[in-house]
Tab-separated table of C-alpha atoms in Angstrom:
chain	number	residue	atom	x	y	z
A	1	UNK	CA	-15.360	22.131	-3.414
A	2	UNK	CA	-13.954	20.609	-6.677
A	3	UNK	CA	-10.434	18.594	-6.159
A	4	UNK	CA	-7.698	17.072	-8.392
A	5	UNK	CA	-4.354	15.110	-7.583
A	6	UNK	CA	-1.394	17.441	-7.828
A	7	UNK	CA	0.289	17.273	-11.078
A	8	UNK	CA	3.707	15.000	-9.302
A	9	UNK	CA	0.693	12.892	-7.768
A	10	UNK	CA	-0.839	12.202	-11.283
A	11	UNK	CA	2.408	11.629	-12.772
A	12	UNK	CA	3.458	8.470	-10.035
A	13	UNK	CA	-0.004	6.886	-10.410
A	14	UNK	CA	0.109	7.126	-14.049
A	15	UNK	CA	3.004	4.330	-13.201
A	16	UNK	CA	1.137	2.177	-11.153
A	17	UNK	CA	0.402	-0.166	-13.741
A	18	UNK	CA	3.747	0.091	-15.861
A	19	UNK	CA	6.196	-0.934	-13.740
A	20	UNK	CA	9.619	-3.294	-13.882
A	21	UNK	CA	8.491	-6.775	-12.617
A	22	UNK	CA	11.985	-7.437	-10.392
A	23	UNK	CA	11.898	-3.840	-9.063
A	24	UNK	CA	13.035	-3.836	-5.462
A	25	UNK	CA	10.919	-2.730	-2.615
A	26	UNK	CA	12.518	-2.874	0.589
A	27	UNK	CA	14.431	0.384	0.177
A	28	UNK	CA	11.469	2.342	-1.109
A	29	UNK	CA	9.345	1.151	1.735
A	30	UNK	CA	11.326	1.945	4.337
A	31	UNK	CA	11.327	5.280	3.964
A	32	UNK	CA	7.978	5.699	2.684
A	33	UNK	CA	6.845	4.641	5.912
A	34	UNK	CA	8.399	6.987	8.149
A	35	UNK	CA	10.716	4.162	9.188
A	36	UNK	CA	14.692	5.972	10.191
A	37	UNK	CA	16.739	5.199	7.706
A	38	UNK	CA	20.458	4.837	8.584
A	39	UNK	CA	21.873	8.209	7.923
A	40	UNK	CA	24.509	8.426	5.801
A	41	UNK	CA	28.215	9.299	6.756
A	42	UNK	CA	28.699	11.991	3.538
A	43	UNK	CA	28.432	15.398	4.726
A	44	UNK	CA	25.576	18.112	3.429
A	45	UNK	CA	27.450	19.793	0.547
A	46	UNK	CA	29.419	23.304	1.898
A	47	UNK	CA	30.469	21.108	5.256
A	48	UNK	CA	34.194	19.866	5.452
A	49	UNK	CA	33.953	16.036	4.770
A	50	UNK	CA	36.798	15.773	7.352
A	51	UNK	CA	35.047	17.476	10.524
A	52	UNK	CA	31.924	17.388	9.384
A	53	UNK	CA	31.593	21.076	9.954
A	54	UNK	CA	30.449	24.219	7.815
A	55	UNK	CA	33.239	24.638	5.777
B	1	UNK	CA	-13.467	-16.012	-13.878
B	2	UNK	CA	-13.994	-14.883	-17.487
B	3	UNK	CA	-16.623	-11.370	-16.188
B	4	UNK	CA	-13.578	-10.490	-14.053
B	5	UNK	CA	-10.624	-10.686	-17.279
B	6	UNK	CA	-13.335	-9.111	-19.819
B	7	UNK	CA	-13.640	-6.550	-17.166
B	8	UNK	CA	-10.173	-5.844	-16.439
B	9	UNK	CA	-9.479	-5.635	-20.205
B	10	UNK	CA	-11.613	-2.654	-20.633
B	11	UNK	CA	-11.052	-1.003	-17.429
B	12	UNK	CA	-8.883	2.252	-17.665
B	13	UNK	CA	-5.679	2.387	-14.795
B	14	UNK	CA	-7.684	4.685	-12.892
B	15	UNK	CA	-10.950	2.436	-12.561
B	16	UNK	CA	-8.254	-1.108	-12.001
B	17	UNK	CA	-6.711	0.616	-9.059
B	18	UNK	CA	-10.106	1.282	-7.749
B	19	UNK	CA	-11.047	-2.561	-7.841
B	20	UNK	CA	-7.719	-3.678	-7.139
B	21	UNK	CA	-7.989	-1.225	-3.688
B	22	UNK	CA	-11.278	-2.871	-3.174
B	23	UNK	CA	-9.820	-6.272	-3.421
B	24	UNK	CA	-6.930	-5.419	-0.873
B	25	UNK	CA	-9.719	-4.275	1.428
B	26	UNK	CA	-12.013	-7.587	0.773
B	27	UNK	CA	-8.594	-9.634	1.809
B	28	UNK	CA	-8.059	-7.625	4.912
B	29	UNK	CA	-11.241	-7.886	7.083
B	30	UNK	CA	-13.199	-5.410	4.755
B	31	UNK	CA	-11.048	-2.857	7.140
B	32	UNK	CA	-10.417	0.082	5.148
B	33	UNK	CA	-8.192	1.675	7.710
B	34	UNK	CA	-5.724	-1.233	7.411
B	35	UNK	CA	-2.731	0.134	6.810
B	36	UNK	CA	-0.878	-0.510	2.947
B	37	UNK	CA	2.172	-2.091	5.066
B	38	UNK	CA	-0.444	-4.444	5.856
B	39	UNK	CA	-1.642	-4.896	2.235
B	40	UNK	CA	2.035	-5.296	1.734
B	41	UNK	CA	3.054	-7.753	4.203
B	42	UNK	CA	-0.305	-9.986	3.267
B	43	UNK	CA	0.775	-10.089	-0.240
B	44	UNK	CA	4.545	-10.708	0.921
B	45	UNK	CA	3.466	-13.462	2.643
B	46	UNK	CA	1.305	-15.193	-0.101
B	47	UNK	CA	4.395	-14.565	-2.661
B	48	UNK	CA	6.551	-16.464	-0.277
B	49	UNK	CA	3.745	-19.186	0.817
B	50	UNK	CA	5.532	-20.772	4.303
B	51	UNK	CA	7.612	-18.195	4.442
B	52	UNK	CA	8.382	-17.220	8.485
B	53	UNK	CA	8.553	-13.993	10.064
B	54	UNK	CA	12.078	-13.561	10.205
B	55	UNK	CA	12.402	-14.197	6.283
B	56	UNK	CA	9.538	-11.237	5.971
B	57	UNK	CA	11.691	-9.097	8.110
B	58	UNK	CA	14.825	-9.122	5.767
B	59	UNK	CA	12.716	-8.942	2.230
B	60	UNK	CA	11.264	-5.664	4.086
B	61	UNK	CA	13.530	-4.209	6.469
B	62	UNK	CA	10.493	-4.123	9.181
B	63	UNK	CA	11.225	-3.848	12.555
B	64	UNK	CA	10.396	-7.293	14.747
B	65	UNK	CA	7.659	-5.130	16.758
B	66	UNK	CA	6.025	-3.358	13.606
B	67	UNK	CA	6.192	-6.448	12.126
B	68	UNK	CA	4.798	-9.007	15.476
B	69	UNK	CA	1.659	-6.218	15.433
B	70	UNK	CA	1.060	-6.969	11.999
B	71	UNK	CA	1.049	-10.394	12.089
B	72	UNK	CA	-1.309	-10.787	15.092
B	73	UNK	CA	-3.831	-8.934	13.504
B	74	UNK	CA	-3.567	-11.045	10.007
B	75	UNK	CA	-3.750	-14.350	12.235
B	76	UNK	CA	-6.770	-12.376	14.746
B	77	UNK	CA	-8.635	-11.806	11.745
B	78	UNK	CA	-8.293	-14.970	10.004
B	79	UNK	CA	-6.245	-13.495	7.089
B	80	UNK	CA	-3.160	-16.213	7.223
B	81	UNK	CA	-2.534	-19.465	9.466
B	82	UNK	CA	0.593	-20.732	10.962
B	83	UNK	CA	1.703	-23.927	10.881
B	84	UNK	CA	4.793	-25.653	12.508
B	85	UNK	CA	8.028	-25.313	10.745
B	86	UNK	CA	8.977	-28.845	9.235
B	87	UNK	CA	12.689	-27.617	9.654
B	88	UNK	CA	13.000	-25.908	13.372
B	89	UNK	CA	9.978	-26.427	15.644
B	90	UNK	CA	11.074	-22.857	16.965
B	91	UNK	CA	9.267	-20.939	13.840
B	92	UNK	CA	6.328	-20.926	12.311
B	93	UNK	CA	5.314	-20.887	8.810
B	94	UNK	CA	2.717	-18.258	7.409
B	95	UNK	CA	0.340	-19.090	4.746
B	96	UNK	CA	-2.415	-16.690	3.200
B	97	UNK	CA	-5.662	-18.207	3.737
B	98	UNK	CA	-9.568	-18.338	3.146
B	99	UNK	CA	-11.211	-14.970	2.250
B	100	UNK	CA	-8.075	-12.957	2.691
B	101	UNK	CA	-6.601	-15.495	-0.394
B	102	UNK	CA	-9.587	-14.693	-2.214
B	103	UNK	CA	-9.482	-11.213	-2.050
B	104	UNK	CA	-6.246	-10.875	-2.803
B	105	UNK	CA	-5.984	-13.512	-5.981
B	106	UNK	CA	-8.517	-11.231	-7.430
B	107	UNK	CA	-6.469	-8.029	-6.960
B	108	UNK	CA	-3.519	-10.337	-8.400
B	109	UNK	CA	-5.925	-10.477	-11.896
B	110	UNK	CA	-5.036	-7.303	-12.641
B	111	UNK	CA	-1.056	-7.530	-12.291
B	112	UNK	CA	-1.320	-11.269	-14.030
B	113	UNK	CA	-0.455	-12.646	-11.146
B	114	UNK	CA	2.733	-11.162	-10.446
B	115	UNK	CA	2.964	-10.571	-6.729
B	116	UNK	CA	6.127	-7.896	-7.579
B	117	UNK	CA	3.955	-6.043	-9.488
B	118	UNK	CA	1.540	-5.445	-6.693
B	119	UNK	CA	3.589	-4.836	-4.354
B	120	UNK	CA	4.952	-2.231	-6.205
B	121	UNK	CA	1.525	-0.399	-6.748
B	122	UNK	CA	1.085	-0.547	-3.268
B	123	UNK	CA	4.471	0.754	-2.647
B	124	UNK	CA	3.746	3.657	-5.293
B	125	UNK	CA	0.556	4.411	-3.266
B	126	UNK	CA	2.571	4.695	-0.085
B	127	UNK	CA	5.043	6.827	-1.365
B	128	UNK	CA	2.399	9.368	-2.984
B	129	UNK	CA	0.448	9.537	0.145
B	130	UNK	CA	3.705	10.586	2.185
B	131	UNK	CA	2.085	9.802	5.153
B	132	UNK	CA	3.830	7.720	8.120
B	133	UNK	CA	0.871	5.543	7.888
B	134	UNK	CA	-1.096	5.892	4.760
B	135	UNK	CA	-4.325	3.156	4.955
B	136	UNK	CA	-6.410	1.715	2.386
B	137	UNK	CA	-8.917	4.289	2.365
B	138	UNK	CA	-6.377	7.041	1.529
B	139	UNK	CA	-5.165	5.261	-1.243
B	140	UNK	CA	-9.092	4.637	-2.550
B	141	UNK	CA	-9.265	8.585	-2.481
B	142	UNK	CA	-6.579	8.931	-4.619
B	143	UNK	CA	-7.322	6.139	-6.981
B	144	UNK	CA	-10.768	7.603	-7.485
B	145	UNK	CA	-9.282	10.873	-8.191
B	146	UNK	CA	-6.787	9.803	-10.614
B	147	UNK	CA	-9.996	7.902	-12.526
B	148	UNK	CA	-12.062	10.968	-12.124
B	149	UNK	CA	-9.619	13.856	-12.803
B	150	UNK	CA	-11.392	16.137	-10.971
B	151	UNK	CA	-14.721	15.731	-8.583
B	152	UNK	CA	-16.272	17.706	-5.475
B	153	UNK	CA	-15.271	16.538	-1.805
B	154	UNK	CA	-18.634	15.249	-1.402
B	155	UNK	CA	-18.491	13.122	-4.517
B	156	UNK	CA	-14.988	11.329	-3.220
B	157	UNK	CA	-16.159	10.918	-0.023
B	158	UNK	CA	-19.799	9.071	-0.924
B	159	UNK	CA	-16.875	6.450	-3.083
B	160	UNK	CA	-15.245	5.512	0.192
B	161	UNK	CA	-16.003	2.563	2.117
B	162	UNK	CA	-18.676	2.402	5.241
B	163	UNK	CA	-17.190	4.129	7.806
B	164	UNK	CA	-17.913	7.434	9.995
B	165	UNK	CA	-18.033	10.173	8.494
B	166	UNK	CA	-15.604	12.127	10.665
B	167	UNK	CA	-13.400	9.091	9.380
B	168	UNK	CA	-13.513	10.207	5.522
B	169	UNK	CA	-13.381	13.837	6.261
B	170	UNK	CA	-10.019	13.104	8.097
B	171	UNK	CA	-8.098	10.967	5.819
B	172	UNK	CA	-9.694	13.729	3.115
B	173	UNK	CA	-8.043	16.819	4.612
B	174	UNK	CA	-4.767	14.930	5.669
B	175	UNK	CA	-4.694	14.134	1.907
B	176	UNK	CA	-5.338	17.953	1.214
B	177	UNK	CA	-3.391	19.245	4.003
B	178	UNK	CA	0.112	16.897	2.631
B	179	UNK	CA	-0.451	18.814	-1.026
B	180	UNK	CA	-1.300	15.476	-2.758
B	181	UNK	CA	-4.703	16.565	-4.051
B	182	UNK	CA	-5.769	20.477	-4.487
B	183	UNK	CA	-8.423	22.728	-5.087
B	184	UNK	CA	-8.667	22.892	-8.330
B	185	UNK	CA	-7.973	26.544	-8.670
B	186	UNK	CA	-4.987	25.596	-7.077
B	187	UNK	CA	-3.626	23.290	-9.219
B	188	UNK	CA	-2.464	25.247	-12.596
């Protein structure tokens, strides 16, 4: 069985090297890691930002 | 000293992250299945040398129990040391030490030193693997791949660390199961 990285996969690690020195890393990681982020208060578009129902 | 920068100067990016993968796993216990939050919270700490728990916590955004796990294995395994806080005899200061600062100085050759940079490959990693707990060994797969471009199963697998074989084959199919890697009919 012959393998390759999907094309978005080659395209990140193709970054791994070039990257911005002061980039931060505490958002990324959080939800990389399956960790909850704190959902935000904006409703899904087509939902009333009021209610928070379908619209 | 000087094999290691000749080395890294003729090394493509696929064949670096390779080594510096193999470094990470040299500085944690030669444990593979560490986790890359662990990579990431060993090289946190030797950014921020006497840095304390708490002050890893808020750099992060780790939870005090993911975080308390983490640590006891680094100390357990001889990875960093504590010492008494000269400022509040409550905390304790962490410090990188022995192999573990070995390991990880030489996977800090091939980012110059910058412990932002490295802690942004490893966060890259992470994020390709979308995993909830991608290790070292998943990250090795892909490294190899992205140096390889394409290869058989078997070929990735024999370039992974010593462990069981059920091991490989697991973190292998998770890999192929998430869509990160593909058959390569598959991936036109």
């Amino acid at each position: 069985m012959l393998v390759t990285l999907s094309k978005e996969a080659e395209m990140m690690l193709a970054k791994a090297f070039d990257q911005t020195p002061s980039a931060p890393i505490a958002a990324d990681f959080k939800h990389s890691v399956g960790i909850p982020a704190v959902f935000s208060r904006d409703p899904a578009p087509g939902f009333d930002p009021e209610t928070a129902q379908p619209a | 000293m000087v094999k290691d920068l000749a080395n890294n100067a003729m090394a493509t990016d696929g064949q670096k992250a390779c080594l510096v993968i193999d470094h990470l796993v040299e500085a944690l216990g030669n444990d593979p299945s560490s986790s890359l939050r662990r990579a990431l919270i060993l090289t946190d700490i030797d950014h921020h040398p006497g840095t304390t728990q708490a002050e890893i916590m808020a750099r992060m955004d780790l939870h005090k129990s993911a975080l308390n796990r983490e640590i006891e294995w680094l100390f357990n395994y001889g990875c960093i040391m504590m010492q008494d806080s000269a400022k509040d005899a409550r905390t304790k200061t962490l410090h990188v030490c022995g192999y573990s600062k070995k390991g990880l100085d030489s996977a800090l050759e091939y980012f110059k030193s910058d412990h932002q940079k490295l802690k942004n490959f490893i966060v890259l990693y992470t994020k390709v693997l979308r995993q909830e707990k991608p290790t070292l060994r998943d990250a090795k797969i892909l490294a190899y791949l992205y140096n390889k471009k394409v290869a058989s199963k078997a070929e990735v697998l024999n370039n992974l660390y010593d462990a069981p074989t059920t091991t490989d084959h697991r973190a292998f199919g998770e890999i192929l199961n998430a869509g990160v890697i593909k058959g390569v009919q598959d991936a036109a």
